[in-house]
N, CA, C and O atoms as a DFTB+ gen file, in Angstrom:
236 C
 N C O
     1  1      43.059      28.121      95.695
     2  2      42.408      27.563      96.868
     3  2      43.008      28.225      98.110
     4  3      44.210      28.478      98.184
     5  1      42.154      28.491      99.062
     6  2      42.600      29.090     100.321
     7  2      42.725      28.011     101.393
     8  3      42.272      26.880     101.217
     9  1      43.342      28.383     102.495
    10  2      43.461      27.465     103.637
    11  2      42.074      26.985     104.078
    12  3      41.879      25.805     104.371
    13  1      41.125      27.907     104.120
    14  2      39.759      27.580     104.552
    15  2      39.111      26.585     103.590
    16  3      38.472      25.624     104.021
    17  1      39.281      26.821     102.271
    18  2      38.721      25.914     101.277
    19  2      39.340      24.523     101.384
    20  3      38.642      23.516     101.260
    21  1      40.638      24.471     101.611
    22  2      41.307      23.193     101.784
    23  2      40.741      22.450     102.991
    24  3      40.453      21.256     102.911
    25  1      40.585      23.145     104.089
    26  2      40.034      22.528     105.299
    27  2      38.589      22.064     105.074
    28  3      38.210      20.977     105.511
    29  1      37.798      22.875     104.402
    30  2      36.389      22.550     104.180
    31  2      36.204      21.381     103.207
    32  3      35.273      20.589     103.358
    33  1      37.082      21.274     102.216
    34  2      36.936      20.262     101.171
    35  2      37.804      19.027     101.390
    36  3      37.804      18.116     100.562
    37  1      38.523      18.989     102.467
    38  2      39.481      17.916     102.744
    39  2      38.886      16.513     102.569
    40  3      39.514      15.647     101.959
    41  1      37.689      16.288     103.096
    42  2      37.082      14.962     103.050
    43  2      36.712      14.515     101.638
    44  3      36.651      13.315     101.371
    45  1      36.468      15.445     100.748
    46  2      36.064      15.093      99.386
    47  2      37.244      15.074      98.411
    48  3      37.061      14.794      97.226
    49  1      38.449      15.370      98.896
    50  2      39.631      15.429      98.033
    51  2      40.469      14.166      98.198
    52  3      40.529      13.570      99.273
    53  1      41.117      13.778      97.097
    54  2      42.058      12.661      97.177
    55  2      43.334      13.149      97.859
    56  3      43.555      14.352      98.005
    57  1      44.153      12.213      98.265
    58  2      45.434      12.582      98.879
    59  2      46.262      13.409      97.913
    60  3      46.861      14.410      98.307
    61  1      46.300      13.003      96.661
    62  2      47.081      13.746      95.655
    63  2      46.579      15.176      95.514
    64  3      47.380      16.105      95.406
    65  1      45.267      15.361      95.514
    66  2      44.700      16.706      95.412
    67  2      45.047      17.546      96.633
    68  3      45.358      18.730      96.506
    69  1      44.994      16.938      97.813
    70  2      45.338      17.668      99.040
    71  2      46.813      18.062      99.058
    72  3      47.159      19.175      99.455
    73  1      47.671      17.152      98.630
    74  2      49.106      17.440      98.596
    75  2      49.386      18.575      97.620
    76  3      50.145      19.491      97.934
    77  1      48.785      18.519      96.451
    78  2      48.996      19.570      95.449
    79  2      48.497      20.919      95.964
    80  3      49.170      21.935      95.794
    81  1      47.332      20.933      96.584
    82  2      46.796      22.180      97.138
    83  2      47.710      22.719      98.230
    84  3      47.968      23.921      98.289
    85  1      48.196      21.838      99.089
    86  2      49.093      22.257     100.170
    87  2      50.385      22.835      99.600
    88  3      50.883      23.850     100.089
    89  1      50.925      22.194      98.573
    90  2      52.151      22.707      97.933
    91  2      51.932      24.087      97.350
    92  3      52.775      24.972      97.500
    93  1      50.794      24.274      96.680
    94  2      50.491      25.579      96.090
    95  2      50.341      26.651      97.166
    96  3      50.843      27.764      97.009
    97  1      49.654      26.322      98.250
    98  2      49.495      27.281      99.351
    99  2      50.846      27.626      99.977
   100  3      51.136      28.790     100.252
   101  1      51.667      26.598     100.198
   102  2      52.988      26.836     100.791
   103  2      53.857      27.689      99.877
   104  3      54.551      28.596     100.336
   105  1      53.815      27.394      98.583
   106  2      54.622      28.163      97.632
   107  2      54.190      29.625      97.620
   108  3      55.027      30.527      97.618
   109  1      52.877      29.852      97.611
   110  2      52.355      31.222      97.616
   111  2      52.745      31.968      98.893
   112  3      52.929      33.185      98.878
   113  1      52.870      31.227      99.997
   114  2      53.234      31.833     101.278
   115  2      54.749      31.966     101.438
   116  3      55.227      32.516     102.430
   117  1      55.497      31.460     100.462
   118  2      56.955      31.563     100.526
   119  2      57.613      30.502     101.389
   120  3      58.775      30.643     101.769
   121  1      56.884      29.443     101.700
   122  2      57.440      28.365     102.522
   123  2      58.352      27.509     101.657
   124  3      57.965      27.080     100.570
   125  1      59.546      27.264     102.136
   126  2      60.524      26.442     101.419
   127  2      60.877      25.238     102.277
   128  3      61.122      25.365     103.476
   129  1      60.901      24.078     101.654
   130  2      61.281      22.861     102.355
   131  2      62.614      22.377     101.814
   132  3      62.812      22.294     100.602
   133  1      63.527      22.058     102.722
   134  2      64.806      21.504     102.301
   135  2      64.588      20.081     101.807
   136  3      63.717      19.372     102.312
   137  1      65.383      19.656     100.812
   138  2      65.265      18.273     100.357
   139  2      65.606      17.311     101.498
   140  3      66.411      17.629     102.374
   141  1      64.993      16.154     101.473
   142  2      65.243      15.142     102.492
   143  2      66.661      14.606     102.336
   144  3      67.050      14.247     101.225
   145  1      67.448      14.537     103.413
   146  2      68.802      13.993     103.296
   147  2      68.744      12.494     102.988
   148  3      67.710      11.853     103.176
   149  1      69.850      11.954     102.519
   150  2      69.904      10.550     102.111
   151  2      69.442       9.612     103.229
   152  3      68.697       8.666     102.974
   153  1      69.876       9.867     104.458
   154  2      69.455       9.012     105.578
   155  2      67.943       9.062     105.767
   156  3      67.320       8.051     106.090
   157  1      67.364      10.222     105.569
   158  2      65.923      10.365     105.681
   159  2      65.193       9.572     104.607
   160  3      64.161       8.956     104.874
   161  1      65.736       9.591     103.382
   162  2      65.140       8.821     102.291
   163  2      65.227       7.326     102.568
   164  3      64.274       6.590     102.311
   165  1      66.364       6.875     103.090
   166  2      66.527       5.455     103.407
   167  2      65.536       5.032     104.491
   168  3      64.940       3.958     104.412
   169  1      65.368       5.878     105.492
   170  2      64.435       5.568     106.580
   171  2      63.006       5.507     106.058
   172  3      62.252       4.599     106.409
   173  1      62.632       6.466     105.223
   174  2      61.303       6.487     104.642
   175  2      61.063       5.241     103.788
   176  3      59.988       4.645     103.859
   177  1      62.033       4.848     102.995
   178  2      61.918       3.643     102.165
   179  2      61.765       2.403     103.040
   180  3      60.987       1.505     102.719
   181  1      62.500       2.354     104.135
   182  2      62.422       1.197     105.039
   183  2      61.036       1.115     105.690
   184  3      60.498       0.022     105.871
   185  1      60.465       2.262     106.040
   186  2      59.151       2.296     106.673
   187  2      58.049       1.949     105.673
   188  3      57.155       1.161     105.980
   189  1      58.113       2.534     104.485
   190  2      57.052       2.362     103.503
   191  2      57.184       1.101     102.667
   192  3      56.188       0.615     102.131
   193  1      58.371       0.568     102.545
   194  2      58.630      -0.563     101.658
   195  2      57.688      -1.740     101.811
   196  3      57.081      -2.148     100.820
   197  1      57.532      -2.309     102.998
   198  2      56.651      -3.470     103.150
   199  2      55.204      -3.191     102.743
   200  3      54.568      -4.028     102.102
   201  1      54.694      -2.046     103.104
   202  2      53.324      -1.689     102.743
   203  2      53.152      -1.514     101.246
   204  3      52.138      -1.924     100.680
   205  1      54.140      -0.908     100.602
   206  2      54.062      -0.719      99.157
   207  2      54.134      -2.051      98.429
   208  3      53.467      -2.229      97.409
   209  1      54.924      -2.986      98.928
   210  2      54.989      -4.314      98.307
   211  2      53.649      -5.021      98.423
   212  3      53.216      -5.683      97.480
   213  1      52.982      -4.889      99.572
   214  2      51.661      -5.519      99.743
   215  2      50.647      -4.926      98.771
   216  3      49.846      -5.653      98.184
   217  1      50.681      -3.627      98.603
   218  2      49.751      -2.966      97.678
   219  2      50.038      -3.433      96.249
   220  3      49.109      -3.733      95.499
   221  1      51.309      -3.496      95.871
   222  2      51.696      -3.905      94.530
   223  2      51.292      -5.345      94.257
   224  3      50.902      -5.671      93.135
   225  1      51.377      -6.220      95.266
   226  2      51.048      -7.640      95.085
   227  2      49.542      -7.868      94.962
   228  3      49.123      -8.948      94.547
   229  1      48.727      -6.887      95.310
   230  2      47.270      -7.054      95.256
   231  2      46.723      -6.829      93.853
   232  3      45.528      -7.022      93.630
   233  1      47.539      -6.438      92.925
   234  2      47.073      -6.163      91.557
   235  2      46.626      -7.433      90.879
   236  3      46.202      -7.400      89.724
């Protein structure tokens, strides 16, 4: 998939499909991302935690 195809098909793709396509494009372009530091992971968990609990409770 190319950047143009990703942009054109964005609305019809799931989030998981878009993330996978973006990862593949970045890898092909040689883009490297450093792992998130522990403080960053804690902050992300604190931000996402309440929303994820609400989603889980809706089952």
